[in-house]
Each structure stands twice: as C-alpha cells, then as structure tokens.
Coordinates of C-alpha atoms in Angstrom, one line a residue:
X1 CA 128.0 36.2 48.0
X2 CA 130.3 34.8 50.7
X3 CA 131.1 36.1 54.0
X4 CA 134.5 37.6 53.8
X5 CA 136.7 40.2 55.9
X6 CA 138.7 42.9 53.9
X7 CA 141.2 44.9 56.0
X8 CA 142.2 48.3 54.2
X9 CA 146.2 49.0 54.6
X10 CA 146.4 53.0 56.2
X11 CA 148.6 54.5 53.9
X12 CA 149.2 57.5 52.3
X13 CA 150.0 56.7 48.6
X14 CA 150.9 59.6 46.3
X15 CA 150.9 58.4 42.7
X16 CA 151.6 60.4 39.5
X17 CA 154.3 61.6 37.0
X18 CA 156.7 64.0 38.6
X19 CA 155.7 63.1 42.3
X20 CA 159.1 62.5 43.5
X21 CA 159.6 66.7 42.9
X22 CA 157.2 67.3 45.8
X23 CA 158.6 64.9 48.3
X24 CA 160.3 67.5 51.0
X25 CA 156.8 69.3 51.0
X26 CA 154.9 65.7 51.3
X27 CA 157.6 64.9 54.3
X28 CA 156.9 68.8 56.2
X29 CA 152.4 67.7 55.6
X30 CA 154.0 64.6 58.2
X31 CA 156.1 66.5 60.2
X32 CA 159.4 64.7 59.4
X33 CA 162.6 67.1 59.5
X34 CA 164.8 65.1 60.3
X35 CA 164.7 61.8 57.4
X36 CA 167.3 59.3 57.0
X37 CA 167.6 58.3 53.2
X38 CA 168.2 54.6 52.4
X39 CA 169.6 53.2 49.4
X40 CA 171.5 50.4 48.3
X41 CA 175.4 50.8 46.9
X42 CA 174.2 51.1 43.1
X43 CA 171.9 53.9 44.1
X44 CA 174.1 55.8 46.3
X45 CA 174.0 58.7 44.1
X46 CA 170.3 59.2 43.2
X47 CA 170.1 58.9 47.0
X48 CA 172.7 61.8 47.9
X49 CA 170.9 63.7 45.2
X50 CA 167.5 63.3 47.0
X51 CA 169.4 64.3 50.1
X52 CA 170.2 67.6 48.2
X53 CA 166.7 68.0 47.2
X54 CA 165.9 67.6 51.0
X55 CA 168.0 70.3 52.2
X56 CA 168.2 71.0 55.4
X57 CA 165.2 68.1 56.9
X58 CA 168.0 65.2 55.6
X59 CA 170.6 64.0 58.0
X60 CA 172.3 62.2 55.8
X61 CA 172.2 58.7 52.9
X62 CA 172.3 55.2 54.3
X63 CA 173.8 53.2 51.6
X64 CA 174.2 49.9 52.5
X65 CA 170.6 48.0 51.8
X66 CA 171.3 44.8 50.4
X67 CA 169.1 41.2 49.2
X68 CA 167.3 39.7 51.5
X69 CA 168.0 41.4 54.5
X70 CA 171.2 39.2 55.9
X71 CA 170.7 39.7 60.0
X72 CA 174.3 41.2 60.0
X73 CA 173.3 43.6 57.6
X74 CA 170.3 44.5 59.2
X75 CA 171.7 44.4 63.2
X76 CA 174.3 47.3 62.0
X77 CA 171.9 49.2 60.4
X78 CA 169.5 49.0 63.3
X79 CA 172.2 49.8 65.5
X80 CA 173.0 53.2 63.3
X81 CA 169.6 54.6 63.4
X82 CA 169.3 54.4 67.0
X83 CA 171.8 55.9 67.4
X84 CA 171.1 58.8 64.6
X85 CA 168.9 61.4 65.5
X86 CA 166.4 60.4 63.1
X87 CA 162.4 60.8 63.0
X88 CA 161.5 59.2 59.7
X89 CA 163.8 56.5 57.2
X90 CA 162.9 57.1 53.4
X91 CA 163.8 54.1 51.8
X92 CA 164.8 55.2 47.9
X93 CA 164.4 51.8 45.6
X94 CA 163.4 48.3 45.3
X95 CA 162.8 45.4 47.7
X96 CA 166.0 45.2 49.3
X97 CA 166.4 49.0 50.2
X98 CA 162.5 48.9 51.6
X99 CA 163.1 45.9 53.3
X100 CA 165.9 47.1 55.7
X101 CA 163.9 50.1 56.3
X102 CA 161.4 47.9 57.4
X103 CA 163.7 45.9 59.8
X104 CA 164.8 49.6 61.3
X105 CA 161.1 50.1 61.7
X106 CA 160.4 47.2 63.3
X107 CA 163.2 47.5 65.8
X108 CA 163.3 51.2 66.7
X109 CA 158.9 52.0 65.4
X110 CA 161.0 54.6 63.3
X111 CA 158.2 55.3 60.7
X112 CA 158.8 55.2 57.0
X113 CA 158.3 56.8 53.9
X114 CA 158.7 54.6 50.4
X115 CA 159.8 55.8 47.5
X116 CA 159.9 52.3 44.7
X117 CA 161.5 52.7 41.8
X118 CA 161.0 48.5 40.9
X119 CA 157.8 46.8 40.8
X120 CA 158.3 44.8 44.0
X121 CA 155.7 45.7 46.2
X122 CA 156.7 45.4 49.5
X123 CA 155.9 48.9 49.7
X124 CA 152.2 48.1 50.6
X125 CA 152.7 45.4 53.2
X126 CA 153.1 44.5 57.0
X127 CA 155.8 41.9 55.9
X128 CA 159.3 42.0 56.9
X129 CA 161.9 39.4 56.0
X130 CA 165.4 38.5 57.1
X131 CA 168.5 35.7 56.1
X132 CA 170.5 34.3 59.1
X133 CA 172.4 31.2 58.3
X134 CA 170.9 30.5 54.5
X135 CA 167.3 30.5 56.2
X136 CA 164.9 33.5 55.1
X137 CA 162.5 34.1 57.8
X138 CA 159.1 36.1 56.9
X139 CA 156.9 38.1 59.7
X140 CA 154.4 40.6 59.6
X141 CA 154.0 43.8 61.7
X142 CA 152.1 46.8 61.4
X143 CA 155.3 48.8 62.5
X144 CA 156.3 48.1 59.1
X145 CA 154.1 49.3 56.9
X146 CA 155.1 52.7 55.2
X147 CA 153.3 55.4 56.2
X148 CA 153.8 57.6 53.3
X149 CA 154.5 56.0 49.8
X150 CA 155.3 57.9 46.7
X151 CA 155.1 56.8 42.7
X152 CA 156.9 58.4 40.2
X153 CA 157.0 56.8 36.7
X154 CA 159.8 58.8 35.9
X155 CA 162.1 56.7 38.5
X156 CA 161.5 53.9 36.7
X157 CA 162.6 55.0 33.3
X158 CA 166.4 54.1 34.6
X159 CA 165.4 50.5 34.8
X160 CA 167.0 48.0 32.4
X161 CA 164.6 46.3 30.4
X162 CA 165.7 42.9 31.8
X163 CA 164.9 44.7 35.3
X164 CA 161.8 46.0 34.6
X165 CA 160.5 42.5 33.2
X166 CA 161.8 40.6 36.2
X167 CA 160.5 43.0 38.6
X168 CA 156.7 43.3 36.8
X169 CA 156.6 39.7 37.1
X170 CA 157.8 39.6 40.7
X171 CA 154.8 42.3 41.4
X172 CA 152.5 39.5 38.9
X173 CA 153.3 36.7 41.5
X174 CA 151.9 38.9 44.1
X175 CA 148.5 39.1 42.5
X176 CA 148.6 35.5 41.1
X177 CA 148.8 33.8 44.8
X178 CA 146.0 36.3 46.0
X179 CA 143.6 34.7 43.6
X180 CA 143.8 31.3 45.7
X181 CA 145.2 32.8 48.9
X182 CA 143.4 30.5 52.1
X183 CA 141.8 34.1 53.3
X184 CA 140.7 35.2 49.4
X185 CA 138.5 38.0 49.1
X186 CA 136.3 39.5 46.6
X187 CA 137.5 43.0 46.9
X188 CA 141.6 41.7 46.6
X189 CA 140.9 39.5 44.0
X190 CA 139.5 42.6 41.3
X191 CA 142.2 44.1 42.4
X192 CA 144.5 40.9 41.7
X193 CA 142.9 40.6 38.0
X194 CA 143.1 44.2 37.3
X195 CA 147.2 43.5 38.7
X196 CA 147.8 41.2 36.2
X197 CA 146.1 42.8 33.4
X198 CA 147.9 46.0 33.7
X199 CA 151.5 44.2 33.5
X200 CA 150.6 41.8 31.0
X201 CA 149.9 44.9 28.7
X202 CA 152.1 46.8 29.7
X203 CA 155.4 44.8 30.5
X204 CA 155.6 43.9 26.3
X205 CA 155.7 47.4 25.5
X206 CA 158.3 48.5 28.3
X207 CA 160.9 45.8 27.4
X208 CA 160.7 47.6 24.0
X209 CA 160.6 51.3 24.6
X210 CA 162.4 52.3 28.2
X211 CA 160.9 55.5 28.1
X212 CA 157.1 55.2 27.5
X213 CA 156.3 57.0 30.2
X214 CA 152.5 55.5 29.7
X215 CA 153.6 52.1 29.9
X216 CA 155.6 52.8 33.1
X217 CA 152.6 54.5 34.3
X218 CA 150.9 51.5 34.0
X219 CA 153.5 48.9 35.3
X220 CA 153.6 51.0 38.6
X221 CA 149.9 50.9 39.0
X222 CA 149.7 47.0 38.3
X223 CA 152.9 47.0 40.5
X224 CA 151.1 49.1 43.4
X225 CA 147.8 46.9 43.1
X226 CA 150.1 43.8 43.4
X227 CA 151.3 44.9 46.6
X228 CA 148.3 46.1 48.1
X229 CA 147.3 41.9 47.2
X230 CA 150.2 41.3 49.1
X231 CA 150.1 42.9 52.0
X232 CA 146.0 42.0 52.6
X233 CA 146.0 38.3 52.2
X234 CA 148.5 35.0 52.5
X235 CA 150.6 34.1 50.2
X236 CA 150.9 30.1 48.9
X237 CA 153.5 27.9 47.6
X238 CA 155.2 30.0 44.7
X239 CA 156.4 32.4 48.1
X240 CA 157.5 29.8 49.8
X241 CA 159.6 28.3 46.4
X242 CA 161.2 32.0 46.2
X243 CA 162.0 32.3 49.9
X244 CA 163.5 29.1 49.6
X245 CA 165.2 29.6 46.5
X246 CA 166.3 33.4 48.1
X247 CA 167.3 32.5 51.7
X248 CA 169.4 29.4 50.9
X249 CA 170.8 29.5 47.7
X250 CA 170.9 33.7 47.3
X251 CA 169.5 33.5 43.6
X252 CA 168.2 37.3 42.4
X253 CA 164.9 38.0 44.2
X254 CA 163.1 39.2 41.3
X255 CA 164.5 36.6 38.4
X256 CA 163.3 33.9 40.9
X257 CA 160.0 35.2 41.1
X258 CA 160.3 35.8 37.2
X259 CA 161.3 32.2 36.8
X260 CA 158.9 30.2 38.9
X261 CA 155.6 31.8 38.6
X262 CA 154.8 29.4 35.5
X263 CA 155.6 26.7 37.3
X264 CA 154.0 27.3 40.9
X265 CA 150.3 28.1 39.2
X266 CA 150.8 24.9 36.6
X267 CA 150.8 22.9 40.1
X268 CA 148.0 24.7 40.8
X269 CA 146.0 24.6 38.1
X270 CA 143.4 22.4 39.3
X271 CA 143.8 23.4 42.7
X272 CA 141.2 26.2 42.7
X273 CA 139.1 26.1 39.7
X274 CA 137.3 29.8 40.4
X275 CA 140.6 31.4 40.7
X276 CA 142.0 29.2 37.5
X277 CA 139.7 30.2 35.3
X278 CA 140.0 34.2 36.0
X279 CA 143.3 33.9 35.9
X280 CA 142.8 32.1 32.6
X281 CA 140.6 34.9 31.4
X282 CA 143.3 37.3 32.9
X283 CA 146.3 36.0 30.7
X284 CA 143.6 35.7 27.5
X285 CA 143.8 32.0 27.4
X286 CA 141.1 29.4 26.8
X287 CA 141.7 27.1 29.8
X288 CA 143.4 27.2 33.1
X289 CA 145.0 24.1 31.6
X290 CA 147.5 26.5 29.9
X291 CA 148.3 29.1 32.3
X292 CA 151.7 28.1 33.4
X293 CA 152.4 27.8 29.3
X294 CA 150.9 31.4 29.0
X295 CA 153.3 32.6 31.7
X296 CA 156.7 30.8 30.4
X297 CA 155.3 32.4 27.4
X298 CA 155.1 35.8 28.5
X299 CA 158.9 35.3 29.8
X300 CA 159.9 34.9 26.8
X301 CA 158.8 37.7 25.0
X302 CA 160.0 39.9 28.0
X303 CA 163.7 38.2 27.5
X304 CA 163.6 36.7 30.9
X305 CA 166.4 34.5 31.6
X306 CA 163.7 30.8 31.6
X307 CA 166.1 28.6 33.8
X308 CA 167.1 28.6 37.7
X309 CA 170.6 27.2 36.7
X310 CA 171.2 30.4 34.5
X311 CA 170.9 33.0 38.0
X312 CA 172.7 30.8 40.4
X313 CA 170.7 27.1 41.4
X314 CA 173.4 24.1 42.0
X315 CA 172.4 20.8 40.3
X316 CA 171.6 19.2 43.2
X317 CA 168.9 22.4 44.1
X318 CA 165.5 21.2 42.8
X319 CA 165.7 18.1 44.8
X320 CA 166.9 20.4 48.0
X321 CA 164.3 23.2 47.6
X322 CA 161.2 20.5 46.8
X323 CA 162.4 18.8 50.5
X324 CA 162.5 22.5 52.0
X325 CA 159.2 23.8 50.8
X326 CA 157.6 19.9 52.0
X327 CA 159.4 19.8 55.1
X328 CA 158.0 23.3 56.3
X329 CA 154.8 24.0 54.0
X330 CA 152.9 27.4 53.8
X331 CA 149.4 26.9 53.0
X332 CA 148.6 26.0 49.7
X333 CA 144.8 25.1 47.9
X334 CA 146.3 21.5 46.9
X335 CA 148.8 19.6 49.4
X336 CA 152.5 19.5 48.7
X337 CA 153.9 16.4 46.7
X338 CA 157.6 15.8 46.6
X339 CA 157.6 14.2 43.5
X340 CA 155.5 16.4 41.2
X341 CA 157.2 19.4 42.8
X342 CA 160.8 18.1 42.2
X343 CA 159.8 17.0 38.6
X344 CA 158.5 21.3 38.0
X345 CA 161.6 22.5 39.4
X346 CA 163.9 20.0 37.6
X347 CA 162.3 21.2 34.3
X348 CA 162.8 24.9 36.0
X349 CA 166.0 24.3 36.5
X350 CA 166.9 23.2 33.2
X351 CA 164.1 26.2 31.6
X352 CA 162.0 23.8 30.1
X353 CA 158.4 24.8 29.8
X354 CA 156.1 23.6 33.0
X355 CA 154.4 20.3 32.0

C-alpha cells in the first residue's frame, strides 16, 4: 500500500431519527445560550419554530440565507452578528443557509452548529464560498467547519422528490471527484464507494415514497459520508463546471450538480483507471466505459430535469463556461481540452446523453 496522509475533520456529528428533538440539550453539553438561528426565506417558519423549541438560549431567526453566498448578502449578515450578542449561529437547512453561516464564522470565529435538512454536504467541510460580480470564489478555513452537526431523517421528509434527487446527486458528486481527487486516499475513497452506494439505493426509492423514513435514513448517511469526502480531499473538474455554471450564470446549485456529474466523469473516464473501475463497480456496471451513461441513467429514473437550458444556461453558455473552467483550471487527473469539454456541455446543454 501507498504512502498516504488522512486528516480526520473534529466534529461532533449527532445522527439518528428524532435528533433534532434534543438540540437545546446538545447546544447547553457546548455551552451555547445565546444561538442565532439561520434560515433562508422559505424556511423562515421551521426556523422560528426551532427558535420556540430553544426558549430562552435563542436570540432570535436570521432569515435571509440565500445561493451562493452574493458578497452583499453575506457583508450584511456579517455586519448583523457582530453586532448581535451571539455566541453560536445554528444554521437550519441546505447549502445556501450553511454557507452564510460559514462566511459569519469566518469573519467574526463565531462557531456553528449545522442542522442539514438537504443532502449537500457542506456541513462536513472547511470550504466557504462567495459570488461578487458573477465570479464564485471557493476558500477553505478551519473557522468554518461546524462544530456540532445534527441529522434528523425526519427533516428531510418535507423535501420534494425533485429536491431530494437533485440534492442526493449533488452529495454523489462529492464522493465521485474523491475517487480521483490529486491527494486520494485509501480511507476517503471506502468512504466515497460506500457514498455512492447508499444514494444509488436509496435515491430510487425516495423519489417514490417521501416518507420512507429508512430510505431517508440512508440518503443522509450517503449524504454525510459525501461530505466528509468533501471536506478531506480536492475536488476536480466537475466542481469547477458547477462553480462556473453557479457563480456566473446563477443556475440552481443542486440541479447543476444533478446535471453534470455524467458528463464530468465521462471526460474522465480514462483518466484514472483504479478509480474508474470502482466507480464502475459502484454504479453496477461492467466498464468504466459506461459510467457517465449509468449516471444520465440514474437521472432519469430520479425525474431530474437532463438539460442545462431547462434550469437557466443561455445558448451561448457551453462555449463560455468550457473557456472559464480552461482559462483558470482546478486540478484534474487528465488536462483540460476546450474542444472535448465544449462538445460534453453542448450535449448538456441540449440533455443529450454524454458521448
């Protein structure tokens, strides 16, 4: 075996049906009386009604979280915690709510607490985003990473099934890119395999029946292995498509990720053979040859929306996001050619399957 370095992410996950009941006594074990909840507009009202849980350790709902952290967005959020007297920021939903919280923390060392109710993730990393002028700008910062995060199947169940299908594949992306990330480990990538198994299985089922509380049980665990993959290695050029596809254009987060994924590992798919072939294994086909085909597949039979131009891509942005993603590369285990990468997303754009 190869010489490798694992870093292990200190948090303090709590994971089980009915957790979110016992989150003022979890908050009290760390000492926080005196939590900011954070919520987007939409979930405004499951936030107030966590605030009423809280009693008397809430100061009050923040609900103003929304995509991809715009600066302007983030600056007056910033500015309201500082001047709150707050001690911890319990961020209550998906990527968008955990990412401001994670812009607070990185600004004011606030620490957080993460409650998901999507499969996106972010809950288990060090990395922060933000959107200033159509750019989306990633970092990493250990300030950032929740302290305390907390899953609850039973948050999930109020998920559309269009949601919860997006947002599995979002957290499947995750795992995918760890299997041929440039600092690839043994340990991340069982837990990468294991990822994708668990949402492959499991998304099918939840698309169908909303309240299987054993298929959301299983989603979240795929969902929290996918972030964990995440937050311990790089990501590769399917991240860099997203952000891209995110920052400039402001297509949905997760329907992007949704979208792509078949696309990014079919230019992949000789890139890495090891990683290929488990993925291949992964997705129960016979050759890494047909793992984008597996994965447009898969959309399908979730009811994912198959082509960029259907969430919000111009005609004219598969040529502009191949020249993005070439003109400022993140790593990737094969180098970056215009032409086949313009050709994917063309057929992306159009929801044709990757070839």
């Amino acid at each position: 075996m190869q010489e490798f370095h694992y870093k292990a992410l200190p948090v303090d996950v709590h994971f089980g049906v009915g957790k979110s009941n016992e989150v003022k006594d979890i908050l009290l074990q760390h000492s926080y009386h005196k939590v900011l909840v954070i919520t987007t507009p939409g979930q405004e009202e499951a936030g107030r009604k966590l605030a009423k849980e809280l009693q008397e350790i809430c100061v009050g709902v923040y609900p103003h979280a929304v995509m991809h952290v715009p600066v302007d967005v983030a600056n007056k959020a910033v500015k309201f915690a500082k001047e709150s007297d707050i001690d911890c920021c319990l961020a209550l939903g998906g990527g968008s709510t955990i990412g401001l919280a994670k812009i607070i923390a990185l600004k004011t060392h606030l620490p957080i607490v993460a409650i998901p109710t999507t499969y996106a993730g972010s809950e288990m990393t060090t990395i922060y985003g933000l959107t200033k002028n159509n750019l989306k700008t990633t970092g990493k910062d250990s300030h950032v990473l929740p302290k305390v995060v907390i899953y609850d199947p039973k948050l999930n169940q109020a998920l559309p099934a269009k949601i919860s299908a997006c947002s599995g594949m979002n957290a499947m992306a995750h795992a995918v890119e760890a299997l041929y990330a440039k600092d690839k480990n043994p340990i991340i990538s069982l837990m990468a395999i294991e990822s994708i198994k668990a949402l492959k299985s499991s998304l099918p089922v939840l698309v169908k029946e909303l309240t299987n509380i054993s298929a959301r049980q299983k989603a979240s665990y795929g969902a929290w292995l996918a972030g964990i993959c995440l937050g311990s290695v790089g990501m590769a050029i399917h991240h860099k498509i997203c952000h891209t596809l995110g920052g400039t254009f402001n297509l949905p987060h997760a329907q992007a990720h949704a979208i792509t994924l078949a696309y990014s590992v079919h230019y992949n798919r000789n890139a890495d053979i090891e990683a290929m072939d488990r993925l291949a294994e992964a997705l129960d086909v016979s050759s890494r040859e047909e793992v984008g085909l597996a994965i447009y597949r898969l959309n399908q039979s979730l009811g994912i929306e198959l082509a960029l131009k259907d969430i919000g891509l111009p005609e004219e942005g598969p040529a502009d996001v191949a020249r993005m993603v070439c003109d400022s590369p993140y790593y990737n285990p094969r180098e970056y050619n215009y032409d086949e990468l313009e050709g994917l997303l063309q057929r992306a754009y159009k929801g044709l399957p990757p070839a």
